Amino acid sequence: MKLKKIISVILLVSFFSPAHSALNIFTCEPEWSALASQLGGEKVTVFSATTGLQDPHHIQARPSLIAHIRNADLIICTGADLEIGWLPLLLRRSSNSKIQPGQLGNFVATEYVRLLGKPKLIDRSQGDVHAAGNPHIQTNPKNILLVAKALHKRLLQIDSQNSDHYNRLFNFFEQRWKKALKHWKKMTKPLRHLEVVVHHDSWVYLRDYLKLKQVATLEQKPGIPPTSGHLNQLLNTIRTNPVKVIFHAAYQPDKASIWLSNRTQIPAIVLPFTVGGTEQANDLFNLYEDTFNRLLKAIQL
Ligand SMILES: [Zn+2]
């Protein structure tokens, strides 16, 4: 065969190969991209609207995001109003009927997890209140498995011809995750009931997992930057309620944490919060490994 002919055969084969029929998945946050990659493998192409260094509550509905969501077969978002400031606009502008709310192509992670932190009284004057319950479910590794089970089922529904492939990847992931949960349970023993101060109330699920005692938040009202008055009050709170560590998510400013740390000698650390939040948290497994490592290191100081 002549070289030209060989090349054209290769091109033809690759054009019709299943790689080109991969599902286009658009996720709102990087933890769901990481999960979709684990469960979809080479049958999916994954795009995340945000990185671990961006605040998922507030991003711009940029034209490049609209272009991505327009071609999506499936979107995976946290829900519980986390993306209320930008996702509805993207969905409207997408002209994509497959991914609208209620469709198979619209997967909402918080629907598969018991939500914590539902306010009894919804008062918007109290800041950026999450009325549906706290959406930051990825801070508890047990939630990942619940979402993984539901997402696996959804992939089977959307792309049934590749069910063997998805079943294989899910079984592999489930096995690894269960093993990791056992390992983290042991690893986090010294962190149980730890007294902490956090920046934003983003850690209710981590708190539940480790039975942390959250003494205070640096934000007096959620979503509203810490005020100096509130921080000064915190100095008094900490005097009577000892705190072992102050932490914030990688995307949050560290100024308030450092201010408080300097005055109290309590270590202030950054936690990845999601995949990509730190260099070490480069996949879902390492997200928790790094989170717990950083906390363990902080309490040894
Ligand atoms: Zn929040």
Short mmCIF file of C-alpha atoms and ligand atoms in Angstrom, two decimals:
data_model
loop_
_atom_site.label_atom_id
_atom_site.label_comp_id
_atom_site.label_asym_id
_atom_site.label_seq_id
_atom_site.Cartn_x
_atom_site.Cartn_y
_atom_site.Cartn_z
CA MET A 1 0.00 0.00 0.00
CA LYS A 2 1.21 3.45 -0.76
CA LEU A 3 1.88 5.75 2.19
CA LYS A 4 -0.92 8.09 1.16
CA LYS A 5 -3.38 5.22 1.09
CA ILE A 6 -2.22 3.95 4.49
CA ILE A 7 -2.72 7.38 5.98
CA SER A 8 -6.19 7.69 4.55
CA VAL A 9 -7.12 4.26 5.92
CA ILE A 10 -5.82 5.26 9.36
CA LEU A 11 -7.80 8.49 9.18
CA LEU A 12 -10.95 6.61 8.19
CA VAL A 13 -10.54 4.06 10.96
CA SER A 14 -9.92 6.71 13.58
CA PHE A 15 -12.87 8.74 12.31
CA PHE A 16 -15.25 5.84 12.80
CA SER A 17 -13.65 4.50 15.96
CA PRO A 18 -15.67 4.75 19.20
CA ALA A 19 -13.31 7.41 20.56
CA HIS A 20 -15.20 9.87 18.41
CA SER A 21 -18.56 8.86 19.79
CA ALA A 22 -17.39 9.57 23.35
CA LEU A 23 -19.94 11.25 25.58
CA ASN A 24 -19.34 14.95 26.04
CA ILE A 25 -19.57 15.68 29.73
CA PHE A 26 -19.70 19.20 31.15
CA THR A 27 -19.24 19.51 34.89
CA CYS A 28 -19.70 22.55 37.07
CA GLU A 29 -16.95 21.62 39.56
CA PRO A 30 -13.66 19.73 39.21
CA GLU A 31 -14.61 16.96 41.68
CA TRP A 32 -17.34 15.82 39.28
CA SER A 33 -14.95 15.95 36.33
CA ALA A 34 -12.59 13.73 38.26
CA LEU A 35 -15.42 11.32 39.09
CA ALA A 36 -16.74 11.27 35.52
CA SER A 37 -13.26 10.44 34.25
CA GLN A 38 -12.96 7.57 36.74
CA LEU A 39 -16.35 6.15 35.77
CA GLY A 40 -16.30 6.89 32.05
CA GLY A 41 -12.68 6.31 31.06
CA GLU A 42 -12.02 6.67 27.37
CA LYS A 43 -15.74 6.66 26.53
CA VAL A 44 -16.14 10.19 27.85
CA THR A 45 -14.55 13.56 27.30
CA VAL A 46 -14.81 15.78 30.31
CA PHE A 47 -14.76 19.55 30.74
CA SER A 48 -15.03 21.43 34.02
CA ALA A 49 -16.50 24.94 34.16
CA THR A 50 -14.45 25.79 37.25
CA THR A 51 -11.04 24.93 38.64
CA GLY A 52 -10.05 24.20 42.23
CA LEU A 53 -8.85 27.77 42.54
CA GLN A 54 -12.19 29.35 41.62
CA ASP A 55 -15.16 30.08 43.84
CA PRO A 56 -17.94 27.85 42.48
CA HIS A 57 -20.60 30.17 43.98
CA HIS A 58 -19.62 32.97 41.64
CA ILE A 59 -18.26 32.65 38.14
CA GLN A 60 -18.98 34.48 34.91
CA ALA A 61 -21.18 32.74 32.33
CA ARG A 62 -18.47 33.30 29.71
CA PRO A 63 -19.07 32.62 25.98
CA SER A 64 -16.47 29.81 26.06
CA LEU A 65 -18.58 28.04 28.71
CA ILE A 66 -21.68 28.42 26.57
CA ALA A 67 -19.81 26.82 23.66
CA HIS A 68 -18.88 23.86 25.85
CA ILE A 69 -22.31 23.33 27.35
CA ARG A 70 -23.94 23.57 23.94
CA ASN A 71 -22.22 20.35 22.87
CA ALA A 72 -22.70 18.46 26.11
CA ASP A 73 -24.52 15.11 26.27
CA LEU A 74 -24.48 15.22 30.05
CA ILE A 75 -23.90 17.91 32.62
CA ILE A 76 -22.90 17.10 36.20
CA CYS A 77 -23.35 19.85 38.75
CA THR A 78 -23.57 20.02 42.52
CA GLY A 79 -27.01 21.64 42.67
CA ALA A 80 -28.64 22.76 45.93
CA ASP A 81 -28.36 26.30 44.56
CA LEU A 82 -24.54 26.31 44.52
CA GLU A 83 -24.51 27.36 40.86
CA ILE A 84 -27.68 29.45 41.01
CA GLY A 85 -25.76 32.60 40.03
CA TRP A 86 -24.52 31.26 36.69
CA LEU A 87 -25.82 27.86 35.62
CA PRO A 88 -29.42 28.85 34.77
CA LEU A 89 -28.07 31.47 32.37
CA LEU A 90 -25.72 28.95 30.74
CA LEU A 91 -28.58 26.46 30.36
CA ARG A 92 -30.82 29.08 28.76
CA ARG A 93 -28.12 30.13 26.33
CA SER A 94 -27.05 26.57 25.50
CA SER A 95 -29.96 25.84 23.11
CA ASN A 96 -29.36 22.25 24.19
CA SER A 97 -32.55 20.41 25.14
CA LYS A 98 -30.71 17.25 26.35
CA ILE A 99 -29.24 18.89 29.42
CA GLN A 100 -32.14 20.97 30.73
CA PRO A 101 -33.39 20.28 34.29
CA GLY A 102 -35.35 17.03 34.51
CA GLN A 103 -33.69 15.53 31.41
CA LEU A 104 -31.39 12.48 31.52
CA GLY A 105 -28.51 14.73 30.49
CA ASN A 106 -28.85 16.81 33.66
CA PHE A 107 -27.28 15.15 36.68
CA VAL A 108 -27.48 16.88 40.07
CA ALA A 109 -25.08 15.40 42.62
CA THR A 110 -26.81 16.71 45.76
CA GLU A 111 -29.95 14.72 44.89
CA TYR A 112 -28.14 11.54 45.95
CA VAL A 113 -26.79 12.68 49.31
CA ARG A 114 -28.51 13.60 52.57
CA LEU A 115 -28.10 17.35 52.78
CA LEU A 116 -26.99 18.96 56.01
CA GLY A 117 -27.27 22.53 57.20
CA LYS A 118 -30.74 23.31 55.93
CA PRO A 119 -31.63 26.67 57.51
CA LYS A 120 -34.82 26.69 59.57
CA LEU A 121 -35.44 30.26 58.63
CA ILE A 122 -34.41 31.69 55.28
CA ASP A 123 -33.36 35.26 55.65
CA ARG A 124 -31.34 36.70 52.76
CA SER A 125 -30.18 39.56 55.00
CA GLN A 126 -28.04 36.89 56.68
CA GLY A 127 -25.84 36.70 53.56
CA ASP A 128 -25.50 34.05 50.86
CA VAL A 129 -27.64 31.48 52.67
CA HIS A 130 -27.89 28.04 51.03
CA ALA A 131 -31.64 27.58 51.37
CA ALA A 132 -31.76 24.00 50.04
CA GLY A 133 -29.11 22.83 52.49
CA ASN A 134 -25.33 23.01 52.32
CA PRO A 135 -24.15 22.07 48.82
CA HIS A 136 -20.47 21.40 49.59
CA ILE A 137 -20.96 17.62 49.78
CA GLN A 138 -17.53 16.71 48.38
CA THR A 139 -15.83 17.40 51.70
CA ASN A 140 -16.99 13.96 52.97
CA PRO A 141 -15.44 11.06 51.01
CA LYS A 142 -18.44 8.84 51.81
CA ASN A 143 -20.63 11.14 49.70
CA ILE A 144 -18.44 10.50 46.66
CA LEU A 145 -19.45 6.84 46.61
CA LEU A 146 -23.16 7.73 46.82
CA VAL A 147 -22.81 10.11 43.89
CA ALA A 148 -20.66 7.58 41.99
CA LYS A 149 -23.40 4.93 42.23
CA ALA A 150 -26.02 7.31 40.85
CA LEU A 151 -23.72 8.63 38.15
CA HIS A 152 -22.86 5.10 37.07
CA LYS A 153 -26.56 4.34 36.63
CA ARG A 154 -26.99 7.51 34.60
CA LEU A 155 -24.11 6.63 32.28
CA LEU A 156 -25.74 3.24 31.66
CA GLN A 157 -29.02 4.99 30.80
CA ILE A 158 -27.43 7.48 28.44
CA ASP A 159 -24.94 5.19 26.74
CA SER A 160 -26.24 1.63 27.17
CA GLN A 161 -24.17 0.21 24.34
CA ASN A 162 -21.06 0.67 26.46
CA SER A 163 -22.56 -0.81 29.63
CA ASP A 164 -19.86 -3.50 30.01
CA HIS A 165 -17.21 -0.82 29.96
CA TYR A 166 -19.03 1.34 32.56
CA ASN A 167 -19.74 -1.64 34.81
CA ARG A 168 -16.10 -2.62 34.78
CA LEU A 169 -14.90 0.88 35.63
CA PHE A 170 -17.50 1.34 38.36
CA ASN A 171 -16.66 -1.96 40.05
CA PHE A 172 -12.99 -1.08 39.98
CA PHE A 173 -13.67 2.40 41.40
CA GLU A 174 -16.01 1.11 44.11
CA GLN A 175 -13.46 -1.44 45.27
CA ARG A 176 -10.67 1.11 45.42
CA TRP A 177 -12.87 3.68 47.15
CA LYS A 178 -14.04 1.26 49.84
CA LYS A 179 -10.44 0.35 50.53
CA ALA A 180 -9.52 4.04 50.70
CA LEU A 181 -12.41 4.74 53.12
CA LYS A 182 -11.02 2.11 55.49
CA HIS A 183 -7.56 3.64 55.22
CA TRP A 184 -8.90 7.20 55.85
CA LYS A 185 -10.91 6.03 58.83
CA LYS A 186 -7.70 4.86 60.48
CA MET A 187 -5.65 7.79 59.25
CA THR A 188 -8.07 10.42 60.61
CA LYS A 189 -8.38 9.05 64.15
CA PRO A 190 -6.23 11.88 65.60
CA LEU A 191 -8.50 14.41 63.85
CA ARG A 192 -11.75 13.30 65.50
CA HIS A 193 -13.47 16.03 67.54
CA LEU A 194 -10.79 18.55 66.59
CA GLU A 195 -11.70 22.18 67.42
CA VAL A 196 -11.50 24.34 64.29
CA VAL A 197 -12.22 27.77 62.85
CA VAL A 198 -13.12 27.87 59.15
CA HIS A 199 -13.40 30.69 56.63
CA HIS A 200 -16.79 29.98 54.99
CA ASP A 201 -19.25 27.35 56.19
CA SER A 202 -18.08 25.05 53.39
CA TRP A 203 -17.09 22.11 55.54
CA VAL A 204 -20.26 20.81 57.17
CA TYR A 205 -19.76 17.40 55.57
CA LEU A 206 -16.11 17.17 56.59
CA ARG A 207 -17.24 18.26 60.04
CA ASP A 208 -19.76 15.44 60.07
CA TYR A 209 -17.20 12.92 58.82
CA LEU A 210 -14.53 13.84 61.38
CA LYS A 211 -16.95 15.02 64.10
CA LEU A 212 -15.08 18.33 64.14
CA LYS A 213 -16.05 21.01 66.60
CA GLN A 214 -16.43 24.18 64.52
CA VAL A 215 -15.95 26.99 67.00
CA ALA A 216 -16.51 29.82 64.51
CA THR A 217 -16.42 30.98 60.89
CA LEU A 218 -14.28 33.91 59.74
CA GLU A 219 -17.21 35.11 57.65
CA GLN A 220 -19.82 36.48 60.00
CA LYS A 221 -22.41 36.02 57.27
CA PRO A 222 -21.88 33.45 54.49
CA GLY A 223 -20.43 34.93 51.32
CA ILE A 224 -19.65 38.26 52.94
CA PRO A 225 -15.92 38.88 53.61
CA PRO A 226 -14.81 38.79 57.27
CA THR A 227 -15.09 42.17 59.00
CA SER A 228 -12.50 43.46 61.47
CA GLY A 229 -15.18 43.78 64.15
CA HIS A 230 -16.10 40.12 63.81
CA LEU A 231 -12.45 39.04 63.79
CA ASN A 232 -11.78 40.98 66.98
CA GLN A 233 -14.75 39.26 68.59
CA LEU A 234 -13.31 35.92 67.50
CA LEU A 235 -10.19 36.61 69.57
CA ASN A 236 -12.41 36.55 72.66
CA THR A 237 -14.31 33.48 71.51
CA ILE A 238 -11.04 31.60 71.01
CA ARG A 239 -9.78 32.59 74.44
CA THR A 240 -12.62 30.68 76.07
CA ASN A 241 -12.98 27.97 73.38
CA PRO A 242 -9.54 26.60 72.47
CA VAL A 243 -9.00 26.02 68.74
CA LYS A 244 -6.40 23.69 67.22
CA VAL A 245 -6.42 24.81 63.60
CA ILE A 246 -7.83 27.50 61.31
CA PHE A 247 -8.43 26.54 57.69
CA HIS A 248 -9.77 27.86 54.43
CA ALA A 249 -10.31 26.53 50.91
CA ALA A 250 -7.63 27.12 48.31
CA TYR A 251 -9.85 29.59 46.42
CA GLN A 252 -10.61 31.72 49.46
CA PRO A 253 -8.45 34.67 50.53
CA ASP A 254 -6.05 33.85 53.36
CA LYS A 255 -5.83 37.33 54.88
CA ALA A 256 -8.32 36.77 57.70
CA SER A 257 -6.90 33.33 58.56
CA ILE A 258 -3.37 34.73 58.78
CA TRP A 259 -4.52 37.73 60.83
CA LEU A 260 -6.14 35.45 63.38
CA SER A 261 -3.27 32.99 63.34
CA ASN A 262 -0.71 35.74 64.01
CA ARG A 263 -2.64 36.91 67.06
CA THR A 264 -3.43 33.50 68.50
CA GLN A 265 -0.46 31.33 67.40
CA ILE A 266 -3.01 28.81 66.10
CA PRO A 267 -1.83 27.35 62.78
CA ALA A 268 -3.75 28.55 59.72
CA ILE A 269 -3.69 26.20 56.75
CA VAL A 270 -5.16 25.89 53.30
CA LEU A 271 -7.09 22.76 52.31
CA PRO A 272 -7.68 21.80 48.69
CA PHE A 273 -11.53 21.68 49.01
CA THR A 274 -11.69 20.05 45.59
CA VAL A 275 -9.52 18.36 43.00
CA GLY A 276 -6.86 20.83 41.85
CA GLY A 277 -7.12 23.01 44.96
CA THR A 278 -3.55 22.07 45.79
CA GLU A 279 -0.80 20.54 43.71
CA GLN A 280 -1.09 17.28 45.65
CA ALA A 281 -4.88 16.98 45.29
CA ASN A 282 -4.58 15.96 41.66
CA ASP A 283 -7.35 13.34 41.71
CA LEU A 284 -10.24 12.29 43.95
CA PHE A 285 -8.14 9.91 46.04
CA ASN A 286 -5.43 12.49 46.59
CA LEU A 287 -8.01 15.15 47.43
CA TYR A 288 -8.76 13.38 50.73
CA GLU A 289 -5.24 12.12 51.25
CA ASP A 290 -3.93 15.68 51.01
CA THR A 291 -6.75 17.16 53.12
CA PHE A 292 -6.10 14.76 55.99
CA ASN A 293 -2.32 15.01 55.66
CA ARG A 294 -2.46 18.79 55.95
CA LEU A 295 -4.72 18.65 59.01
CA LEU A 296 -2.51 16.02 60.67
CA LYS A 297 0.58 18.08 60.01
CA ALA A 298 -1.06 21.22 61.42
CA ILE A 299 -1.95 19.64 64.76
CA GLN A 300 1.61 18.38 65.16
CA LEU A 301 2.98 21.93 65.04
ZN ZN B 1 -21.28 27.87 50.19
#
